[in-house]
């Protein structure tokens, strides 16, 4: 592990954390049942849940797509290097835990720019003894810094899986497409792009209501069509893997999502709606629930 990302002064970290404004990584953490968030993040999550009561399925199925994609890349394609940008807060399971269970010497570099994620990054650096993990405190909009730092851990002469999971809908077109293209250009032949993205193609009324709750809180929130999501692959010269760009729950759904362990009914009854989300079984999903496209592409 590199110590660079963890050498920040705790006082400086506290100064960087803005608890008056919701942050996407922390709102995502709320939906995943995490504890590393603030009242403003819970309020944003609660507003989104009120606008779309089954909207937690987008978050949970997005995460489960990532699990299946990493499993597929490690198990079937032998990919042993992962660059995960927009990592978010540590949760079960992180990319390195999935990959290293299959290929113990896998190397994983996480990237995020939220100081709360940085403060908890040690949980992302618990690599198995044969593998390596690292964390880069950097913004997606600074790809040169990301690539420079990642090259200290990852071998850019060997295939790399670039994971852009639920990050691009927070970036406007004029930055999103060129940055993705630049990142892909830096990767060697045989590399993969793992991508998920919110859309209004599938259930527009629900997701537009959620979009309003986020934009009212100052988030950039870009809902892209299937063609616009495909463009991230075609602009970069990638070959889309089967089944192409599809709703997240339809991307190789052969492996059912794990069911959370259930608490006592009496305890469950004391929780509010947002805290109950972590215990829901997401295998009851229907097409009317999902607003996330998922896809995987390969660089020739």
PDB file of C-alpha atoms in Angstrom:
ATOM      1  CA  UNK A   1       0.000   0.000   0.000  1.00  0.00           C
ATOM      2  CA  UNK A   2       1.134   3.529  -0.704  1.00  0.00           C
ATOM      3  CA  UNK A   3       0.956   5.879   2.260  1.00  0.00           C
ATOM      4  CA  UNK A   4       0.553   8.991   0.113  1.00  0.00           C
ATOM      5  CA  UNK A   5      -3.219   9.034   0.195  1.00  0.00           C
ATOM      6  CA  UNK A   6      -3.359   8.558   3.939  1.00  0.00           C
ATOM      7  CA  UNK A   7      -0.758  11.113   4.960  1.00  0.00           C
ATOM      8  CA  UNK A   8      -3.210  14.011   5.144  1.00  0.00           C
ATOM      9  CA  UNK A   9      -3.458  16.026   8.328  1.00  0.00           C
ATOM     10  CA  UNK A  10      -6.712  15.100  10.134  1.00  0.00           C
ATOM     11  CA  UNK A  11      -7.407  18.805  10.725  1.00  0.00           C
ATOM     12  CA  UNK A  12      -7.042  19.451   7.002  1.00  0.00           C
ATOM     13  CA  UNK A  13      -9.426  16.585   6.244  1.00  0.00           C
ATOM     14  CA  UNK A  14     -12.016  17.998   8.642  1.00  0.00           C
ATOM     15  CA  UNK A  15     -11.673  21.388   6.975  1.00  0.00           C
ATOM     16  CA  UNK A  16     -12.380  19.829   3.579  1.00  0.00           C
ATOM     17  CA  UNK A  17     -15.517  18.005   4.685  1.00  0.00           C
ATOM     18  CA  UNK A  18     -18.574  20.138   3.992  1.00  0.00           C
ATOM     19  CA  UNK A  19     -21.385  18.834   6.188  1.00  0.00           C
ATOM     20  CA  UNK A  20     -23.815  21.484   4.924  1.00  0.00           C
ATOM     21  CA  UNK A  21     -24.027  20.080   1.397  1.00  0.00           C
ATOM     22  CA  UNK A  22     -24.901  16.539   0.359  1.00  0.00           C
ATOM     23  CA  UNK A  23     -22.232  14.578  -1.512  1.00  0.00           C
ATOM     24  CA  UNK A  24     -23.007  11.781  -4.033  1.00  0.00           C
ATOM     25  CA  UNK A  25     -20.644   9.275  -2.380  1.00  0.00           C
ATOM     26  CA  UNK A  26     -22.251   9.815   1.009  1.00  0.00           C
ATOM     27  CA  UNK A  27     -25.836   9.704  -0.334  1.00  0.00           C
ATOM     28  CA  UNK A  28     -24.922   6.420  -2.033  1.00  0.00           C
ATOM     29  CA  UNK A  29     -23.575   5.250   1.337  1.00  0.00           C
ATOM     30  CA  UNK A  30     -26.954   5.987   2.955  1.00  0.00           C
ATOM     31  CA  UNK A  31     -28.751   3.740   0.441  1.00  0.00           C
ATOM     32  CA  UNK A  32     -26.229   0.958   1.006  1.00  0.00           C
ATOM     33  CA  UNK A  33     -26.804   1.083   4.760  1.00  0.00           C
ATOM     34  CA  UNK A  34     -23.486   2.734   5.591  1.00  0.00           C
ATOM     35  CA  UNK A  35     -22.725   4.943   8.575  1.00  0.00           C
ATOM     36  CA  UNK A  36     -20.248   7.368   6.997  1.00  0.00           C
ATOM     37  CA  UNK A  37     -22.690  10.123   6.103  1.00  0.00           C
ATOM     38  CA  UNK A  38     -24.261  13.253   7.569  1.00  0.00           C
ATOM     39  CA  UNK A  39     -27.824  14.497   8.174  1.00  0.00           C
ATOM     40  CA  UNK A  40     -27.716  16.479   4.914  1.00  0.00           C
ATOM     41  CA  UNK A  41     -26.881  13.270   3.013  1.00  0.00           C
ATOM     42  CA  UNK A  42     -29.690  11.371   4.751  1.00  0.00           C
ATOM     43  CA  UNK A  43     -32.065  14.196   3.874  1.00  0.00           C
ATOM     44  CA  UNK A  44     -31.069  13.962   0.206  1.00  0.00           C
ATOM     45  CA  UNK A  45     -31.504  10.180   0.237  1.00  0.00           C
ATOM     46  CA  UNK A  46     -34.863  10.465   2.008  1.00  0.00           C
ATOM     47  CA  UNK A  47     -36.074  13.035  -0.536  1.00  0.00           C
ATOM     48  CA  UNK A  48     -35.022  10.759  -3.388  1.00  0.00           C
ATOM     49  CA  UNK A  49     -36.756   7.796  -1.743  1.00  0.00           C
ATOM     50  CA  UNK A  50     -39.902   9.852  -1.254  1.00  0.00           C
ATOM     51  CA  UNK A  51     -39.854  10.793  -4.942  1.00  0.00           C
ATOM     52  CA  UNK A  52     -39.333   7.154  -5.963  1.00  0.00           C
ATOM     53  CA  UNK A  53     -40.052   4.687  -3.109  1.00  0.00           C
ATOM     54  CA  UNK A  54     -38.339   1.812  -4.936  1.00  0.00           C
ATOM     55  CA  UNK A  55     -35.425   3.963  -6.062  1.00  0.00           C
ATOM     56  CA  UNK A  56     -33.092   2.132  -3.678  1.00  0.00           C
ATOM     57  CA  UNK A  57     -33.210  -0.691  -6.254  1.00  0.00           C
ATOM     58  CA  UNK A  58     -31.229   1.496  -8.663  1.00  0.00           C
ATOM     59  CA  UNK A  59     -28.454   1.913  -6.100  1.00  0.00           C
ATOM     60  CA  UNK A  60     -28.394  -1.693  -4.936  1.00  0.00           C
ATOM     61  CA  UNK A  61     -28.594  -3.182  -8.458  1.00  0.00           C
ATOM     62  CA  UNK A  62     -25.923  -0.792  -9.648  1.00  0.00           C
ATOM     63  CA  UNK A  63     -23.682  -2.162  -6.900  1.00  0.00           C
ATOM     64  CA  UNK A  64     -24.617  -5.734  -7.744  1.00  0.00           C
ATOM     65  CA  UNK A  65     -23.759  -5.132 -11.409  1.00  0.00           C
ATOM     66  CA  UNK A  66     -20.293  -4.103 -10.284  1.00  0.00           C
ATOM     67  CA  UNK A  67     -19.981  -7.333  -8.284  1.00  0.00           C
ATOM     68  CA  UNK A  68     -20.983  -9.464 -11.274  1.00  0.00           C
ATOM     69  CA  UNK A  69     -18.753  -7.528 -13.681  1.00  0.00           C
ATOM     70  CA  UNK A  70     -15.641  -7.887 -11.508  1.00  0.00           C
ATOM     71  CA  UNK A  71     -16.441 -11.576 -10.999  1.00  0.00           C
ATOM     72  CA  UNK A  72     -16.754 -12.066 -14.755  1.00  0.00           C
ATOM     73  CA  UNK A  73     -13.551 -10.185 -15.573  1.00  0.00           C
ATOM     74  CA  UNK A  74     -11.464 -12.010 -12.983  1.00  0.00           C
ATOM     75  CA  UNK A  75     -12.964 -15.473 -13.366  1.00  0.00           C
ATOM     76  CA  UNK A  76     -13.568 -15.670 -17.109  1.00  0.00           C
ATOM     77  CA  UNK A  77     -11.108 -13.156 -18.592  1.00  0.00           C
ATOM     78  CA  UNK A  78      -8.250 -13.359 -16.107  1.00  0.00           C
ATOM     79  CA  UNK A  79      -8.168  -9.582 -15.570  1.00  0.00           C
ATOM     80  CA  UNK A  80      -6.014  -8.887 -12.505  1.00  0.00           C
ATOM     81  CA  UNK A  81      -5.770  -5.068 -12.539  1.00  0.00           C
ATOM     82  CA  UNK A  82      -8.618  -2.674 -11.709  1.00  0.00           C
ATOM     83  CA  UNK A  83      -8.768   1.129 -11.700  1.00  0.00           C
ATOM     84  CA  UNK A  84     -11.966   2.123  -9.881  1.00  0.00           C
ATOM     85  CA  UNK A  85     -12.719   5.856 -10.269  1.00  0.00           C
ATOM     86  CA  UNK A  86     -15.499   7.338  -8.142  1.00  0.00           C
ATOM     87  CA  UNK A  87     -15.052   4.556  -5.626  1.00  0.00           C
ATOM     88  CA  UNK A  88     -17.328   5.893  -2.921  1.00  0.00           C
ATOM     89  CA  UNK A  89     -17.204   4.820   0.689  1.00  0.00           C
ATOM     90  CA  UNK A  90     -16.035   1.321   1.619  1.00  0.00           C
ATOM     91  CA  UNK A  91     -18.870  -1.189   1.676  1.00  0.00           C
ATOM     92  CA  UNK A  92     -19.355  -4.915   1.297  1.00  0.00           C
ATOM     93  CA  UNK A  93     -17.913  -5.973  -1.000  1.00  0.00           C
ATOM     94  CA  UNK A  94     -15.256  -3.733  -2.500  1.00  0.00           C
ATOM     95  CA  UNK A  95     -13.590  -4.440  -5.849  1.00  0.00           C
ATOM     96  CA  UNK A  96     -10.370  -5.829  -4.356  1.00  0.00           C
ATOM     97  CA  UNK A  97     -12.243  -8.292  -2.146  1.00  0.00           C
ATOM     98  CA  UNK A  98     -14.132  -9.699  -5.145  1.00  0.00           C
ATOM     99  CA  UNK A  99     -11.126  -9.788  -7.476  1.00  0.00           C
ATOM    100  CA  UNK A 100      -8.599 -11.128  -4.957  1.00  0.00           C
ATOM    101  CA  UNK A 101     -10.902 -13.949  -3.927  1.00  0.00           C
ATOM    102  CA  UNK A 102     -10.574 -15.205  -7.514  1.00  0.00           C
ATOM    103  CA  UNK A 103      -7.057 -13.988  -8.380  1.00  0.00           C
ATOM    104  CA  UNK A 104      -5.178 -13.400  -5.117  1.00  0.00           C
ATOM    105  CA  UNK A 105      -2.445 -11.239  -6.663  1.00  0.00           C
ATOM    106  CA  UNK A 106      -4.900  -8.762  -8.226  1.00  0.00           C
ATOM    107  CA  UNK A 107      -3.950  -5.084  -8.080  1.00  0.00           C
ATOM    108  CA  UNK A 108      -6.657  -2.493  -7.416  1.00  0.00           C
ATOM    109  CA  UNK A 109      -6.378   1.285  -7.374  1.00  0.00           C
ATOM    110  CA  UNK A 110      -9.293   3.288  -5.995  1.00  0.00           C
ATOM    111  CA  UNK A 111      -9.876   6.948  -6.854  1.00  0.00           C
ATOM    112  CA  UNK A 112     -12.201   9.471  -5.205  1.00  0.00           C
ATOM    113  CA  UNK A 113     -12.116  13.132  -4.205  1.00  0.00           C
ATOM    114  CA  UNK A 114     -14.472  13.136  -1.225  1.00  0.00           C
ATOM    115  CA  UNK A 115     -12.497  13.742   1.993  1.00  0.00           C
ATOM    116  CA  UNK A 116     -14.911  11.472   3.869  1.00  0.00           C
ATOM    117  CA  UNK A 117     -13.938   8.632   1.521  1.00  0.00           C
ATOM    118  CA  UNK A 118     -10.282   9.500   2.073  1.00  0.00           C
ATOM    119  CA  UNK A 119     -10.791   9.438   5.839  1.00  0.00           C
ATOM    120  CA  UNK A 120     -12.073   5.849   5.563  1.00  0.00           C
ATOM    121  CA  UNK A 121      -9.689   4.728   2.821  1.00  0.00           C
ATOM    122  CA  UNK A 122      -7.827   2.311   5.111  1.00  0.00           C
ATOM    123  CA  UNK A 123     -10.778  -0.053   4.699  1.00  0.00           C
ATOM    124  CA  UNK A 124     -10.080  -0.030   0.951  1.00  0.00           C
ATOM    125  CA  UNK A 125      -6.424  -0.914   1.487  1.00  0.00           C
ATOM    126  CA  UNK A 126      -6.893  -4.211   3.309  1.00  0.00           C
ATOM    127  CA  UNK A 127      -5.387  -6.199   0.458  1.00  0.00           C
ATOM    128  CA  UNK A 128      -4.780  -9.902   0.662  1.00  0.00           C
ATOM    129  CA  UNK A 129      -1.108 -10.826   1.194  1.00  0.00           C
ATOM    130  CA  UNK A 130      -0.473 -11.569  -2.499  1.00  0.00           C
ATOM    131  CA  UNK A 131      -2.306  -8.574  -3.965  1.00  0.00           C
ATOM    132  CA  UNK A 132      -1.990  -4.810  -3.790  1.00  0.00           C
ATOM    133  CA  UNK A 133      -4.490  -2.008  -3.244  1.00  0.00           C
ATOM    134  CA  UNK A 134      -3.981   1.742  -3.249  1.00  0.00           C
ATOM    135  CA  UNK A 135      -6.099   4.864  -2.949  1.00  0.00           C
ATOM    136  CA  UNK A 136      -5.675   8.102  -4.925  1.00  0.00           C
ATOM    137  CA  UNK A 137      -7.216  11.317  -3.624  1.00  0.00           C
ATOM    138  CA  UNK A 138      -8.049  12.906  -6.989  1.00  0.00           C
ATOM    139  CA  UNK A 139     -10.904  14.298  -9.063  1.00  0.00           C
ATOM    140  CA  UNK A 140     -12.259  12.448 -12.103  1.00  0.00           C
ATOM    141  CA  UNK A 141     -11.803  15.737 -13.940  1.00  0.00           C
ATOM    142  CA  UNK A 142      -8.036  15.477 -13.479  1.00  0.00           C
ATOM    143  CA  UNK A 143      -7.292  12.270 -15.435  1.00  0.00           C
ATOM    144  CA  UNK A 144      -3.592  13.098 -15.893  1.00  0.00           C
ATOM    145  CA  UNK A 145      -3.073  13.009 -12.120  1.00  0.00           C
ATOM    146  CA  UNK A 146      -5.038   9.759 -11.835  1.00  0.00           C
ATOM    147  CA  UNK A 147      -3.017   8.031 -14.552  1.00  0.00           C
ATOM    148  CA  UNK A 148       0.299   9.267 -13.187  1.00  0.00           C
ATOM    149  CA  UNK A 149      -0.447   8.029  -9.664  1.00  0.00           C
ATOM    150  CA  UNK A 150      -2.061   4.755 -10.795  1.00  0.00           C
ATOM    151  CA  UNK A 151       1.034   3.863 -12.821  1.00  0.00           C
ATOM    152  CA  UNK A 152       2.934   3.477  -9.533  1.00  0.00           C
ATOM    153  CA  UNK A 153       0.817   0.414  -8.743  1.00  0.00           C
ATOM    154  CA  UNK A 154      -0.716  -0.795 -12.004  1.00  0.00           C
ATOM    155  CA  UNK A 155       1.266  -2.111 -14.983  1.00  0.00           C
ATOM    156  CA  UNK A 156       0.044  -0.172 -18.023  1.00  0.00           C
ATOM    157  CA  UNK A 157       1.556  -2.819 -20.313  1.00  0.00           C
ATOM    158  CA  UNK A 158      -0.999  -5.371 -19.080  1.00  0.00           C
ATOM    159  CA  UNK A 159      -4.830  -5.277 -19.400  1.00  0.00           C
ATOM    160  CA  UNK A 160      -6.670  -3.058 -16.908  1.00  0.00           C
ATOM    161  CA  UNK A 161     -10.366  -2.892 -16.041  1.00  0.00           C
ATOM    162  CA  UNK A 162     -11.433   0.748 -15.769  1.00  0.00           C
ATOM    163  CA  UNK A 163     -14.510   0.941 -13.520  1.00  0.00           C
ATOM    164  CA  UNK A 164     -16.730   3.996 -13.978  1.00  0.00           C
ATOM    165  CA  UNK A 165     -19.692   2.849 -11.936  1.00  0.00           C
ATOM    166  CA  UNK A 166     -22.419   5.455 -11.319  1.00  0.00           C
ATOM    167  CA  UNK A 167     -20.084   8.434 -11.738  1.00  0.00           C
ATOM    168  CA  UNK A 168     -20.650   9.827 -15.231  1.00  0.00           C
ATOM    169  CA  UNK A 169     -24.166  11.131 -14.572  1.00  0.00           C
ATOM    170  CA  UNK A 170     -22.496  13.691 -12.290  1.00  0.00           C
ATOM    171  CA  UNK A 171     -20.412  15.065 -15.189  1.00  0.00           C
ATOM    172  CA  UNK A 172     -21.566  17.262 -18.086  1.00  0.00           C
ATOM    173  CA  UNK A 173     -21.056  16.117 -21.699  1.00  0.00           C
ATOM    174  CA  UNK A 174     -18.278  18.566 -22.549  1.00  0.00           C
ATOM    175  CA  UNK A 175     -16.077  16.981 -19.863  1.00  0.00           C
ATOM    176  CA  UNK A 176     -17.413  13.422 -19.608  1.00  0.00           C
ATOM    177  CA  UNK A 177     -16.778  12.158 -23.131  1.00  0.00           C
ATOM    178  CA  UNK A 178     -13.253  13.569 -23.620  1.00  0.00           C
ATOM    179  CA  UNK A 179     -12.129  12.375 -20.173  1.00  0.00           C
ATOM    180  CA  UNK A 180     -13.362   8.817 -20.761  1.00  0.00           C
ATOM    181  CA  UNK A 181     -11.758   8.797 -24.202  1.00  0.00           C
ATOM    182  CA  UNK A 182      -8.457  10.006 -22.717  1.00  0.00           C
ATOM    183  CA  UNK A 183      -8.508   7.371 -19.980  1.00  0.00           C
ATOM    184  CA  UNK A 184      -9.216   4.585 -22.476  1.00  0.00           C
ATOM    185  CA  UNK A 185      -6.458   5.839 -24.788  1.00  0.00           C
ATOM    186  CA  UNK A 186      -3.976   5.374 -21.931  1.00  0.00           C
ATOM    187  CA  UNK A 187      -4.958   1.729 -21.381  1.00  0.00           C
ATOM    188  CA  UNK A 188      -3.295  -1.190 -23.170  1.00  0.00           C
ATOM    189  CA  UNK A 189      -4.929  -3.610 -25.582  1.00  0.00           C
ATOM    190  CA  UNK A 190      -7.225  -6.114 -23.884  1.00  0.00           C
ATOM    191  CA  UNK A 191      -8.360  -3.614 -21.242  1.00  0.00           C
ATOM    192  CA  UNK A 192     -12.020  -3.338 -20.264  1.00  0.00           C
ATOM    193  CA  UNK A 193     -14.447  -0.552 -19.390  1.00  0.00           C
ATOM    194  CA  UNK A 194     -17.059  -1.335 -16.722  1.00  0.00           C
ATOM    195  CA  UNK A 195     -19.715   1.379 -16.822  1.00  0.00           C
ATOM    196  CA  UNK A 196     -23.110   2.110 -15.316  1.00  0.00           C
ATOM    197  CA  UNK A 197     -25.223   5.216 -15.801  1.00  0.00           C
ATOM    198  CA  UNK A 198     -28.626   6.622 -14.831  1.00  0.00           C
ATOM    199  CA  UNK A 199     -31.130   7.134 -17.640  1.00  0.00           C
ATOM    200  CA  UNK A 200     -34.647   8.438 -18.217  1.00  0.00           C
ATOM    201  CA  UNK A 201     -35.263   5.945 -21.045  1.00  0.00           C
ATOM    202  CA  UNK A 202     -36.780   3.298 -18.825  1.00  0.00           C
ATOM    203  CA  UNK A 203     -39.076   4.908 -16.233  1.00  0.00           C
ATOM    204  CA  UNK A 204     -38.859   8.661 -16.905  1.00  0.00           C
ATOM    205  CA  UNK A 205     -41.407   9.901 -14.388  1.00  0.00           C
ATOM    206  CA  UNK A 206     -39.695   8.220 -11.427  1.00  0.00           C
ATOM    207  CA  UNK A 207     -36.146   9.206 -12.268  1.00  0.00           C
ATOM    208  CA  UNK A 208     -37.011  12.804 -13.188  1.00  0.00           C
ATOM    209  CA  UNK A 209     -38.569  13.212  -9.753  1.00  0.00           C
ATOM    210  CA  UNK A 210     -35.331  11.928  -8.217  1.00  0.00           C
ATOM    211  CA  UNK A 211     -33.299  14.184 -10.504  1.00  0.00           C
ATOM    212  CA  UNK A 212     -35.164  17.222  -9.172  1.00  0.00           C
ATOM    213  CA  UNK A 213     -34.317  16.324  -5.575  1.00  0.00           C
ATOM    214  CA  UNK A 214     -30.615  16.179  -6.450  1.00  0.00           C
ATOM    215  CA  UNK A 215     -30.393  19.267  -8.663  1.00  0.00           C
ATOM    216  CA  UNK A 216     -32.183  21.274  -5.966  1.00  0.00           C
ATOM    217  CA  UNK A 217     -29.226  20.374  -3.738  1.00  0.00           C
ATOM    218  CA  UNK A 218     -26.674  21.598  -6.265  1.00  0.00           C
ATOM    219  CA  UNK A 219     -25.669  18.313  -7.922  1.00  0.00           C
ATOM    220  CA  UNK A 220     -24.898  18.029 -11.603  1.00  0.00           C
ATOM    221  CA  UNK A 221     -27.239  15.226 -12.655  1.00  0.00           C
ATOM    222  CA  UNK A 222     -27.206  14.207 -16.334  1.00  0.00           C
ATOM    223  CA  UNK A 223     -29.590  11.454 -17.431  1.00  0.00           C
ATOM    224  CA  UNK A 224     -28.315   9.911 -20.670  1.00  0.00           C
ATOM    225  CA  UNK A 225     -30.102   7.775 -23.254  1.00  0.00           C
ATOM    226  CA  UNK A 226     -28.936   4.327 -24.357  1.00  0.00           C
ATOM    227  CA  UNK A 227     -27.301   5.878 -27.440  1.00  0.00           C
ATOM    228  CA  UNK A 228     -25.520   8.462 -25.272  1.00  0.00           C
ATOM    229  CA  UNK A 229     -24.250   5.727 -22.943  1.00  0.00           C
ATOM    230  CA  UNK A 230     -23.114   3.622 -25.920  1.00  0.00           C
ATOM    231  CA  UNK A 231     -21.160   6.653 -27.122  1.00  0.00           C
ATOM    232  CA  UNK A 232     -18.759   6.279 -24.170  1.00  0.00           C
ATOM    233  CA  UNK A 233     -17.741   2.979 -25.769  1.00  0.00           C
ATOM    234  CA  UNK A 234     -17.918   3.832 -29.481  1.00  0.00           C
ATOM    235  CA  UNK A 235     -16.086   7.169 -29.084  1.00  0.00           C
ATOM    236  CA  UNK A 236     -13.238   5.266 -27.447  1.00  0.00           C
ATOM    237  CA  UNK A 237     -13.132   2.493 -30.041  1.00  0.00           C
ATOM    238  CA  UNK A 238     -14.323  -0.193 -27.638  1.00  0.00           C
ATOM    239  CA  UNK A 239     -16.181  -3.333 -28.576  1.00  0.00           C
ATOM    240  CA  UNK A 240     -19.307  -3.768 -26.457  1.00  0.00           C
ATOM    241  CA  UNK A 241     -19.584  -7.155 -24.786  1.00  0.00           C
ATOM    242  CA  UNK A 242     -22.884  -9.015 -24.863  1.00  0.00           C
ATOM    243  CA  UNK A 243     -25.614  -8.122 -24.042  1.00  0.00           C
ATOM    244  CA  UNK A 244     -24.616  -4.504 -24.787  1.00  0.00           C
ATOM    245  CA  UNK A 245     -26.048  -1.535 -22.906  1.00  0.00           C
ATOM    246  CA  UNK A 246     -28.936  -2.940 -20.868  1.00  0.00           C
ATOM    247  CA  UNK A 247     -30.808  -2.207 -17.627  1.00  0.00           C
ATOM    248  CA  UNK A 248     -28.483  -3.179 -14.780  1.00  0.00           C
ATOM    249  CA  UNK A 249     -30.572  -6.121 -13.583  1.00  0.00           C
ATOM    250  CA  UNK A 250     -30.452  -7.665 -17.085  1.00  0.00           C
ATOM    251  CA  UNK A 251     -26.648  -7.685 -17.319  1.00  0.00           C
ATOM    252  CA  UNK A 252     -25.734 -11.378 -16.878  1.00  0.00           C
ATOM    253  CA  UNK A 253     -28.270 -11.894 -14.054  1.00  0.00           C
ATOM    254  CA  UNK A 254     -27.395 -15.581 -13.548  1.00  0.00           C
ATOM    255  CA  UNK A 255     -26.043 -14.954 -10.051  1.00  0.00           C
ATOM    256  CA  UNK A 256     -28.767 -13.738  -7.665  1.00  0.00           C
ATOM    257  CA  UNK A 257     -28.017 -10.749  -5.460  1.00  0.00           C
ATOM    258  CA  UNK A 258     -27.150 -11.687  -1.863  1.00  0.00           C
ATOM    259  CA  UNK A 259     -30.021 -11.275   0.609  1.00  0.00           C
ATOM    260  CA  UNK A 260     -29.079  -9.194   3.683  1.00  0.00           C
ATOM    261  CA  UNK A 261     -29.337 -10.899   7.042  1.00  0.00           C
ATOM    262  CA  UNK A 262     -32.642  -9.896   8.602  1.00  0.00           C
ATOM    263  CA  UNK A 263     -32.943  -8.333  12.074  1.00  0.00           C
ATOM    264  CA  UNK A 264     -35.702  -9.059  14.572  1.00  0.00           C
ATOM    265  CA  UNK A 265     -39.113  -7.807  13.414  1.00  0.00           C
ATOM    266  CA  UNK A 266     -39.454  -5.656  16.536  1.00  0.00           C
ATOM    267  CA  UNK A 267     -36.214  -3.826  15.722  1.00  0.00           C
ATOM    268  CA  UNK A 268     -37.149  -3.456  12.045  1.00  0.00           C
ATOM    269  CA  UNK A 269     -40.427  -1.794  13.061  1.00  0.00           C
ATOM    270  CA  UNK A 270     -38.498   0.977  14.860  1.00  0.00           C
ATOM    271  CA  UNK A 271     -36.574   2.031  11.731  1.00  0.00           C
ATOM    272  CA  UNK A 272     -37.536   4.773   9.320  1.00  0.00           C
ATOM    273  CA  UNK A 273     -37.904   4.067   5.592  1.00  0.00           C
ATOM    274  CA  UNK A 274     -34.333   5.015   4.694  1.00  0.00           C
ATOM    275  CA  UNK A 275     -32.849   2.726   7.368  1.00  0.00           C
ATOM    276  CA  UNK A 276     -35.015  -0.214   6.299  1.00  0.00           C
ATOM    277  CA  UNK A 277     -33.557  -0.090   2.784  1.00  0.00           C
ATOM    278  CA  UNK A 278     -30.390  -1.976   3.768  1.00  0.00           C
ATOM    279  CA  UNK A 279     -32.466  -5.042   4.717  1.00  0.00           C
ATOM    280  CA  UNK A 280     -34.570  -5.281   1.545  1.00  0.00           C
ATOM    281  CA  UNK A 281     -34.171  -8.278  -0.735  1.00  0.00           C
ATOM    282  CA  UNK A 282     -33.547  -6.769  -4.178  1.00  0.00           C
ATOM    283  CA  UNK A 283     -34.297  -9.930  -6.136  1.00  0.00           C
ATOM    284  CA  UNK A 284     -37.956  -8.909  -6.463  1.00  0.00           C
ATOM    285  CA  UNK A 285     -36.921  -6.242  -9.007  1.00  0.00           C
ATOM    286  CA  UNK A 286     -39.050  -5.515 -12.086  1.00  0.00           C
ATOM    287  CA  UNK A 287     -38.329  -3.494 -15.233  1.00  0.00           C
ATOM    288  CA  UNK A 288     -40.473  -0.708 -13.774  1.00  0.00           C
ATOM    289  CA  UNK A 289     -37.986  -0.275 -10.910  1.00  0.00           C
ATOM    290  CA  UNK A 290     -34.703   0.274 -12.718  1.00  0.00           C
ATOM    291  CA  UNK A 291     -33.261   3.452 -14.255  1.00  0.00           C
ATOM    292  CA  UNK A 292     -29.627   2.343 -14.603  1.00  0.00           C
ATOM    293  CA  UNK A 293     -27.898   1.145 -17.749  1.00  0.00           C
ATOM    294  CA  UNK A 294     -24.919  -1.184 -17.395  1.00  0.00           C
ATOM    295  CA  UNK A 295     -22.355  -2.352 -19.912  1.00  0.00           C
ATOM    296  CA  UNK A 296     -18.868  -3.726 -20.397  1.00  0.00           C
ATOM    297  CA  UNK A 297     -16.532  -3.027 -23.308  1.00  0.00           C
ATOM    298  CA  UNK A 298     -13.165  -4.347 -24.524  1.00  0.00           C
ATOM    299  CA  UNK A 299     -10.255  -2.474 -26.083  1.00  0.00           C
ATOM    300  CA  UNK A 300      -8.872  -4.303 -29.113  1.00  0.00           C
TER     301      UNK A 300
END
